[in-house]
PDB file of C-alpha atoms in Angstrom:
ATOM      1  CA  SER A1436     -86.666  83.739 -65.129  1.00  0.00           C
ATOM      2  CA  GLY A1437     -82.999  83.856 -66.171  1.00  0.00           C
ATOM      3  CA  TRP A1438     -79.913  85.210 -64.369  1.00  0.00           C
ATOM      4  CA  VAL A1439     -77.241  85.787 -67.054  1.00  0.00           C
ATOM      5  CA  ASP A1440     -77.016  89.202 -68.750  1.00  0.00           C
ATOM      6  CA  THR A1441     -75.628  88.981 -72.304  1.00  0.00           C
ATOM      7  CA  GLY A1442     -74.614  92.362 -73.662  1.00  0.00           C
ATOM      8  CA  SER A1443     -77.760  94.507 -73.567  1.00  0.00           C
ATOM      9  CA  ARG A1444     -80.040  91.496 -72.999  1.00  0.00           C
ATOM     10  CA  GLY A1445     -80.850  91.257 -69.315  1.00  0.00           C
ATOM     11  CA  ASP A1446     -81.614  87.815 -67.843  1.00  0.00           C
ATOM     12  CA  ALA A1447     -81.137  86.380 -71.341  1.00  0.00           C
ATOM     13  CA  ASN A1448     -81.399  82.707 -70.379  1.00  0.00           C
ATOM     14  CA  VAL A1449     -85.104  82.714 -69.552  1.00  0.00           C
ATOM     15  CA  THR A1450     -86.352  79.105 -69.395  1.00  0.00           C
ATOM     16  CA  ARG A1451     -89.861  77.734 -69.650  1.00  0.00           C
ATOM     17  CA  VAL A1452     -90.892  74.187 -68.747  1.00  0.00           C
ATOM     18  CA  LEU A1453     -94.321  72.761 -69.535  1.00  0.00           C
ATOM     19  CA  GLY A1454     -95.342  69.257 -68.487  1.00  0.00           C
ATOM     20  CA  ALA A1455     -98.373  67.011 -68.340  1.00  0.00           C
ATOM     21  CA  ARG A1456     -99.114  63.449 -67.336  1.00  0.00           C
ATOM     22  CA  ALA A1457    -102.290  61.408 -67.665  1.00  0.00           C
ATOM     23  CA  GLY A1458    -103.434  57.859 -67.027  1.00  0.00           C
ATOM     24  CA  LEU A1459    -106.628  55.932 -67.689  1.00  0.00           C
ATOM     25  CA  GLY A1460    -107.542  52.440 -66.536  1.00  0.00           C
ATOM     26  CA  ALA A1461    -110.558  50.421 -67.615  1.00  0.00           C
ATOM     27  CA  GLN A1462    -111.936  47.005 -66.746  1.00  0.00           C
ATOM     28  CA  ILE A1463    -112.977  45.194 -69.938  1.00  0.00           C
ATOM     29  CA  GLY A1464    -115.386  42.420 -69.070  1.00  0.00           C
ATOM     30  CA  GLU A1465    -114.595  40.360 -66.001  1.00  0.00           C
ATOM     31  CA  GLN A1466    -111.016  39.343 -66.812  1.00  0.00           C
ATOM     32  CA  TRP A1467    -109.293  41.966 -68.977  1.00  0.00           C
ATOM     33  CA  ARG A1468    -107.729  45.190 -67.657  1.00  0.00           C
ATOM     34  CA  LEU A1469    -106.528  48.024 -69.921  1.00  0.00           C
ATOM     35  CA  ASP A1470    -104.224  50.809 -68.710  1.00  0.00           C
ATOM     36  CA  VAL A1471    -103.172  53.717 -70.919  1.00  0.00           C
ATOM     37  CA  THR A1472    -100.615  56.302 -69.782  1.00  0.00           C
ATOM     38  CA  GLY A1473     -98.855  59.261 -71.328  1.00  0.00           C
ATOM     39  CA  PHE A1474     -96.705  62.233 -70.432  1.00  0.00           C
ATOM     40  CA  LEU A1475     -94.852  65.094 -72.055  1.00  0.00           C
ATOM     41  CA  GLN A1476     -92.256  67.649 -71.002  1.00  0.00           C
ATOM     42  CA  LEU A1477     -91.416  70.683 -73.126  1.00  0.00           C
ATOM     43  CA  LEU A1478     -88.354  72.710 -72.130  1.00  0.00           C
ATOM     44  CA  GLU A1479     -87.299  75.919 -73.877  1.00  0.00           C
ATOM     45  CA  SER A1480     -84.359  78.174 -72.974  1.00  0.00           C
ATOM     46  CA  ARG A1481     -83.843  81.426 -74.846  1.00  0.00           C
ATOM     47  CA  ASP A1482     -80.086  81.482 -74.246  1.00  0.00           C
ATOM     48  CA  SER A1483     -77.256  79.481 -72.684  1.00  0.00           C
ATOM     49  CA  GLN A1484     -76.227  79.924 -69.055  1.00  0.00           C
ATOM     50  CA  TYR A1485     -72.418  79.901 -68.998  1.00  0.00           C
ATOM     51  CA  VAL A1486     -70.170  82.893 -68.221  1.00  0.00           C
ATOM     52  CA  TYR A1487     -66.488  83.632 -68.857  1.00  0.00           C
ATOM     53  CA  GLU A1488     -65.423  84.660 -65.362  1.00  0.00           C
ATOM     54  CA  PRO A1489     -65.946  82.941 -61.982  1.00  0.00           C
ATOM     55  CA  ARG A1490     -68.834  84.216 -59.869  1.00  0.00           C
ATOM     56  CA  GLN A1491     -70.156  86.455 -62.642  1.00  0.00           C
ATOM     57  CA  ARG A1492     -73.693  86.733 -63.970  1.00  0.00           C
ATOM     58  CA  SER A1493     -72.945  88.636 -67.150  1.00  0.00           C
ATOM     59  CA  ARG A1494     -70.889  88.260 -70.324  1.00  0.00           C
ATOM     60  CA  PRO A1495     -70.152  90.351 -73.433  1.00  0.00           C
ATOM     61  CA  GLY A1496     -72.748  90.601 -76.180  1.00  0.00           C
ATOM     62  CA  GLN A1497     -72.942  87.594 -78.505  1.00  0.00           C
ATOM     63  CA  LEU A1498     -75.496  85.726 -80.566  1.00  0.00           C
ATOM     64  CA  ALA A1499     -78.267  84.053 -78.603  1.00  0.00           C
ATOM     65  CA  GLU A1500     -77.877  80.296 -78.047  1.00  0.00           C
ATOM     66  CA  PRO A1501     -81.400  78.905 -77.555  1.00  0.00           C
ATOM     67  CA  HIS A1502     -82.026  75.334 -76.426  1.00  0.00           C
ATOM     68  CA  ASP A1503     -85.182  73.276 -77.003  1.00  0.00           C
ATOM     69  CA  ASN A1504     -85.737  69.879 -75.357  1.00  0.00           C
ATOM     70  CA  ASP A1505     -89.022  68.001 -75.830  1.00  0.00           C
ATOM     71  CA  LEU A1506     -89.894  64.571 -74.426  1.00  0.00           C
ATOM     72  CA  ARG A1507     -93.107  62.632 -75.174  1.00  0.00           C
ATOM     73  CA  HIS A1508     -94.213  59.154 -74.122  1.00  0.00           C
ATOM     74  CA  ALA A1509     -97.325  57.006 -74.501  1.00  0.00           C
ATOM     75  CA  SER A1510     -97.928  53.399 -73.478  1.00  0.00           C
ATOM     76  CA  ALA A1511    -100.674  50.825 -73.182  1.00  0.00           C
ATOM     77  CA  ARG A1512    -100.925  47.635 -71.129  1.00  0.00           C
ATOM     78  CA  LEU A1513    -103.561  44.918 -71.523  1.00  0.00           C
ATOM     79  CA  ALA A1514    -103.633  42.195 -68.866  1.00  0.00           C
ATOM     80  CA  ARG A1515    -105.765  39.163 -68.076  1.00  0.00           C
ATOM     81  CA  GLN A1516    -105.798  36.695 -65.183  1.00  0.00           C
ATOM     82  CA  VAL A1517    -107.181  33.234 -65.965  1.00  0.00           C
ATOM     83  CA  GLY A1518    -106.841  30.927 -62.976  1.00  0.00           C
ATOM     84  CA  SER A1519    -103.115  30.753 -62.225  1.00  0.00           C
ATOM     85  CA  THR A1520    -102.147  32.093 -65.670  1.00  0.00           C
ATOM     86  CA  HIS A1521    -101.374  35.774 -66.164  1.00  0.00           C
ATOM     87  CA  ILE A1522    -101.245  37.334 -69.663  1.00  0.00           C
ATOM     88  CA  VAL A1523     -99.729  40.779 -70.318  1.00  0.00           C
ATOM     89  CA  VAL A1524     -99.532  42.650 -73.639  1.00  0.00           C
ATOM     90  CA  SER A1525     -97.679  45.976 -73.479  1.00  0.00           C
ATOM     91  CA  SER A1526     -96.486  48.607 -75.921  1.00  0.00           C
ATOM     92  CA  GLY A1527     -94.773  51.955 -75.406  1.00  0.00           C
ATOM     93  CA  TYR A1528     -93.537  54.744 -77.677  1.00  0.00           C
ATOM     94  CA  THR A1529     -91.095  57.483 -76.646  1.00  0.00           C
ATOM     95  CA  SER A1530     -89.787  60.432 -78.663  1.00  0.00           C
ATOM     96  CA  HIS A1531     -87.101  62.891 -77.614  1.00  0.00           C
ATOM     97  CA  GLU A1532     -86.124  65.961 -79.634  1.00  0.00           C
ATOM     98  CA  VAL A1533     -83.216  68.261 -78.766  1.00  0.00           C
ATOM     99  CA  VAL A1534     -82.337  71.391 -80.756  1.00  0.00           C
ATOM    100  CA  ASP A1535     -79.390  73.686 -79.954  1.00  0.00           C
ATOM    101  CA  GLU A1536     -78.026  76.807 -81.594  1.00  0.00           C
ATOM    102  CA  GLN A1537     -74.485  77.896 -80.716  1.00  0.00           C
ATOM    103  CA  ASP A1538     -72.567  81.052 -81.499  1.00  0.00           C
ATOM    104  CA  ALA A1539     -69.927  80.101 -84.097  1.00  0.00           C
ATOM    105  CA  THR A1540     -68.609  83.587 -84.825  1.00  0.00           C
ATOM    106  CA  ILE A1541     -65.184  82.651 -83.443  1.00  0.00           C
ATOM    107  CA  GLY A1542     -63.335  79.471 -84.360  1.00  0.00           C
ATOM    108  CA  ALA A1543     -65.407  78.233 -87.310  1.00  0.00           C
ATOM    109  CA  GLY A1544     -63.536  79.954 -90.129  1.00  0.00           C
ATOM    110  CA  SER A1545     -61.562  76.781 -90.860  1.00  0.00           C
ATOM    111  CA  PHE A1546     -64.668  75.313 -92.502  1.00  0.00           C
ATOM    112  CA  GLY A1547     -64.383  77.827 -95.332  1.00  0.00           C
ATOM    113  CA  LEU A1548     -67.590  79.767 -94.763  1.00  0.00           C
ATOM    114  CA  PRO A1549     -67.505  83.546 -94.931  1.00  0.00           C
ATOM    115  CA  ASP A1550     -68.611  85.099 -91.691  1.00  0.00           C
ATOM    116  CA  PRO A1551     -69.731  81.877 -89.913  1.00  0.00           C
ATOM    117  CA  GLN A1552     -72.324  82.701 -87.306  1.00  0.00           C
ATOM    118  CA  LEU A1553     -74.362  79.779 -86.001  1.00  0.00           C
ATOM    119  CA  LEU A1554     -73.927  76.070 -85.396  1.00  0.00           C
ATOM    120  CA  ASP A1555     -77.315  74.299 -85.455  1.00  0.00           C
ATOM    121  CA  ILE A1556     -77.518  70.869 -83.789  1.00  0.00           C
ATOM    122  CA  GLU A1557     -80.713  68.838 -84.199  1.00  0.00           C
ATOM    123  CA  ARG A1558     -81.116  65.452 -82.502  1.00  0.00           C
ATOM    124  CA  GLN A1559     -84.139  63.138 -82.577  1.00  0.00           C
ATOM    125  CA  TYR A1560     -84.555  59.842 -80.742  1.00  0.00           C
ATOM    126  CA  ARG A1561     -87.412  57.343 -81.096  1.00  0.00           C
ATOM    127  CA  VAL A1562     -88.038  54.098 -79.198  1.00  0.00           C
ATOM    128  CA  TRP A1563     -90.924  51.666 -79.723  1.00  0.00           C
ATOM    129  CA  ASP A1564     -90.985  48.817 -77.184  1.00  0.00           C
ATOM    130  CA  ASN A1565     -93.396  45.858 -77.333  1.00  0.00           C
ATOM    131  CA  GLU A1566     -93.794  42.701 -75.276  1.00  0.00           C
ATOM    132  CA  VAL A1567     -96.205  39.802 -74.817  1.00  0.00           C
ATOM    133  CA  ARG A1568     -95.628  37.495 -71.877  1.00  0.00           C
ATOM    134  CA  ILE A1569     -97.487  34.696 -70.129  1.00  0.00           C
ATOM    135  CA  ASN A1570     -96.643  33.278 -66.734  1.00  0.00           C
ATOM    136  CA  GLY A1571     -98.270  30.832 -64.369  1.00  0.00           C
ATOM    137  CA  THR A1572     -97.887  27.539 -62.553  1.00  0.00           C
ATOM    138  CA  PHE A1573     -98.090  23.898 -63.631  1.00  0.00           C
ATOM    139  CA  GLY A1574     -98.088  21.576 -60.676  1.00  0.00           C
ATOM    140  CA  ARG A1575     -95.023  22.548 -58.689  1.00  0.00           C
ATOM    141  CA  LEU A1576     -93.465  24.372 -61.639  1.00  0.00           C
ATOM    142  CA  THR A1577     -93.539  28.152 -62.030  1.00  0.00           C
ATOM    143  CA  TRP A1578     -93.048  29.208 -65.639  1.00  0.00           C
ATOM    144  CA  LEU A1579     -92.844  32.280 -67.859  1.00  0.00           C
ATOM    145  CA  ALA A1580     -92.708  32.687 -71.655  1.00  0.00           C
ATOM    146  CA  GLY A1581     -92.800  35.689 -73.933  1.00  0.00           C
ATOM    147  CA  VAL A1582     -91.819  37.537 -77.081  1.00  0.00           C
ATOM    148  CA  SER A1583     -90.501  41.099 -77.426  1.00  0.00           C
ATOM    149  CA  HIS A1584     -89.639  43.568 -80.168  1.00  0.00           C
ATOM    150  CA  ILE A1585     -87.805  46.889 -79.876  1.00  0.00           C
ATOM    151  CA  SER A1586     -87.320  49.433 -82.649  1.00  0.00           C
ATOM    152  CA  ALA A1587     -85.183  52.538 -82.071  1.00  0.00           C
ATOM    153  CA  SER A1588     -83.838  55.361 -84.225  1.00  0.00           C
ATOM    154  CA  GLN A1589     -81.382  58.186 -83.681  1.00  0.00           C
ATOM    155  CA  ASP A1590     -80.968  61.136 -86.067  1.00  0.00           C
ATOM    156  CA  GLU A1591     -78.421  63.928 -85.750  1.00  0.00           C
ATOM    157  CA  LEU A1592     -77.789  66.902 -88.023  1.00  0.00           C
ATOM    158  CA  TRP A1593     -75.015  69.473 -87.465  1.00  0.00           C
ATOM    159  CA  THR A1594     -75.146  72.538 -89.720  1.00  0.00           C
ATOM    160  CA  LEU A1595     -72.845  75.555 -89.793  1.00  0.00           C
ATOM    161  CA  SER A1596     -74.529  78.637 -91.259  1.00  0.00           C
ATOM    162  CA  SER A1597     -73.730  82.227 -92.164  1.00  0.00           C
ATOM    163  CA  ASP A1598     -75.783  85.060 -93.604  1.00  0.00           C
ATOM    164  CA  THR A1599     -75.269  83.785 -97.144  1.00  0.00           C
ATOM    165  CA  ASP A1600     -74.473  80.062 -96.982  1.00  0.00           C
ATOM    166  CA  SER A1601     -74.691  76.881 -94.917  1.00  0.00           C
ATOM    167  CA  LEU A1602     -72.644  73.687 -94.617  1.00  0.00           C
ATOM    168  CA  VAL A1603     -73.645  70.272 -93.219  1.00  0.00           C
ATOM    169  CA  ILE A1604     -70.792  69.180 -90.950  1.00  0.00           C
ATOM    170  CA  ASP A1605     -72.234  65.884 -89.749  1.00  0.00           C
ATOM    171  CA  GLU A1606     -75.415  63.965 -90.549  1.00  0.00           C
ATOM    172  CA  ASP A1607     -75.972  60.654 -88.774  1.00  0.00           C
ATOM    173  CA  ARG A1608     -78.936  58.274 -88.831  1.00  0.00           C
ATOM    174  CA  ARG A1609     -78.950  55.015 -86.878  1.00  0.00           C
ATOM    175  CA  THR A1610     -81.762  52.468 -86.655  1.00  0.00           C
ATOM    176  CA  THR A1611     -81.785  49.452 -84.335  1.00  0.00           C
ATOM    177  CA  ARG A1612     -84.263  46.590 -84.268  1.00  0.00           C
ATOM    178  CA  GLU A1613     -84.280  43.598 -81.965  1.00  0.00           C
ATOM    179  CA  SER A1614     -86.728  40.704 -81.607  1.00  0.00           C
ATOM    180  CA  ALA A1615     -86.521  38.047 -78.925  1.00  0.00           C
ATOM    181  CA  LEU A1616     -88.125  34.919 -77.504  1.00  0.00           C
ATOM    182  CA  PHE A1617     -87.607  34.216 -73.818  1.00  0.00           C
ATOM    183  CA  GLY A1618     -88.661  31.729 -71.173  1.00  0.00           C
ATOM    184  CA  ASP A1619     -88.049  30.732 -67.583  1.00  0.00           C
ATOM    185  CA  VAL A1620     -88.908  27.707 -65.418  1.00  0.00           C
ATOM    186  CA  THR A1621     -88.515  27.276 -61.643  1.00  0.00           C
ATOM    187  CA  LEU A1622     -88.822  23.984 -59.776  1.00  0.00           C
ATOM    188  CA  PRO A1623     -88.797  23.867 -55.941  1.00  0.00           C
ATOM    189  CA  LEU A1624     -86.577  21.220 -54.331  1.00  0.00           C
ATOM    190  CA  GLY A1625     -88.042  20.645 -50.921  1.00  0.00           C
ATOM    191  CA  SER A1626     -88.778  23.613 -48.699  1.00  0.00           C
ATOM    192  CA  ALA A1627     -85.365  25.304 -48.764  1.00  0.00           C
ATOM    193  CA  PHE A1628     -84.089  25.106 -52.370  1.00  0.00           C
ATOM    194  CA  ARG A1629     -85.286  25.579 -55.896  1.00  0.00           C
ATOM    195  CA  ILE A1630     -83.717  25.150 -59.326  1.00  0.00           C
ATOM    196  CA  ASN A1631     -84.226  27.769 -62.003  1.00  0.00           C
ATOM    197  CA  GLY A1632     -83.472  27.811 -65.724  1.00  0.00           C
ATOM    198  CA  GLY A1633     -84.103  30.388 -68.417  1.00  0.00           C
ATOM    199  CA  ALA A1634     -83.092  31.406 -71.921  1.00  0.00           C
ATOM    200  CA  ARG A1635     -83.467  34.292 -74.342  1.00  0.00           C
ATOM    201  CA  LEU A1636     -83.031  33.957 -78.094  1.00  0.00           C
ATOM    202  CA  PHE A1637     -82.597  37.292 -79.868  1.00  0.00           C
ATOM    203  CA  ARG A1638     -81.880  38.740 -83.284  1.00  0.00           C
ATOM    204  CA  SER A1639     -80.698  42.354 -83.603  1.00  0.00           C
ATOM    205  CA  LYS A1640     -79.934  44.549 -86.611  1.00  0.00           C
ATOM    206  CA  VAL A1641     -78.203  47.933 -86.669  1.00  0.00           C
ATOM    207  CA  ARG A1642     -77.971  50.203 -89.698  1.00  0.00           C
ATOM    208  CA  GLU A1643     -76.069  53.488 -89.628  1.00  0.00           C
ATOM    209  CA  THR A1644     -75.818  56.049 -92.406  1.00  0.00           C
ATOM    210  CA  ARG A1645     -73.484  58.982 -91.894  1.00  0.00           C
ATOM    211  CA  VAL A1646     -72.591  61.977 -94.053  1.00  0.00           C
ATOM    212  CA  ILE A1647     -69.254  63.615 -93.250  1.00  0.00           C
ATOM    213  CA  ALA A1648     -67.906  66.414 -95.445  1.00  0.00           C
ATOM    214  CA  GLY A1649     -70.364  65.482 -98.185  1.00  0.00           C
ATOM    215  CA  GLU A1650     -69.397  61.782 -98.252  1.00  0.00           C
ATOM    216  CA  ARG A1651     -72.080  59.208 -97.361  1.00  0.00           C
ATOM    217  CA  GLN A1652     -71.072  56.071 -95.463  1.00  0.00           C
ATOM    218  CA  THR A1653     -73.362  53.154 -94.541  1.00  0.00           C
ATOM    219  CA  ARG A1654     -72.688  50.318 -92.099  1.00  0.00           C
ATOM    220  CA  HIS A1655     -74.758  47.240 -91.243  1.00  0.00           C
ATOM    221  CA  HIS A1656     -74.407  44.965 -88.230  1.00  0.00           C
ATOM    222  CA  SER A1657     -76.496  41.903 -87.351  1.00  0.00           C
ATOM    223  CA  LYS A1658     -76.258  39.585 -84.380  1.00  0.00           C
ATOM    224  CA  THR A1659     -78.067  36.469 -83.190  1.00  0.00           C
ATOM    225  CA  GLY A1660     -77.535  35.184 -79.681  1.00  0.00           C
ATOM    226  CA  LEU A1661     -78.873  32.867 -76.975  1.00  0.00           C
TER     227      LEU A1661
END
């Protein structure tokens, strides 16, 4: 319910958290199993919670600094057991959005804006994760093989604004993609030892575009490894 008084605003940092989680499982035929899950958490604070003096619960009047933090996730898993062979197909998507407003009345004049008032910070994160894997036994061997793909993005926008104008201080967008093949084999040696070998071949790409003081810069980075 808030505990910091800001000027005439009592308990200004009121915070609300809403959350939900759900799951559903279904048997498809005699061998396939489908599980779907999802959750969300929505957090909203009307003002920040710092003070300027130790053991105080109030501060002088200033612009409100609200904070919004939203997290959402959904995933699905399809599995099948055929004899000693187990097949799993899974996919998950997660999004995270964070928005902050900060009082920029003091200390932002060096950016050349008349009467700077607010610094807006918007951040968005996305992750999409996919995997198909098969594992089982062949004689005395235990084996596993699979393929995976991950796609992620990160966007940030920092804007300084006044009553009459606004200025983008930093704009950053980064995307990452990685695909991989992997496998593993285990062979028992008697009753006390076993030998294990595995490998993962991957290819990743990163692209980043950034705007600083009106100048756009783009970087690319690729990597292949085993």
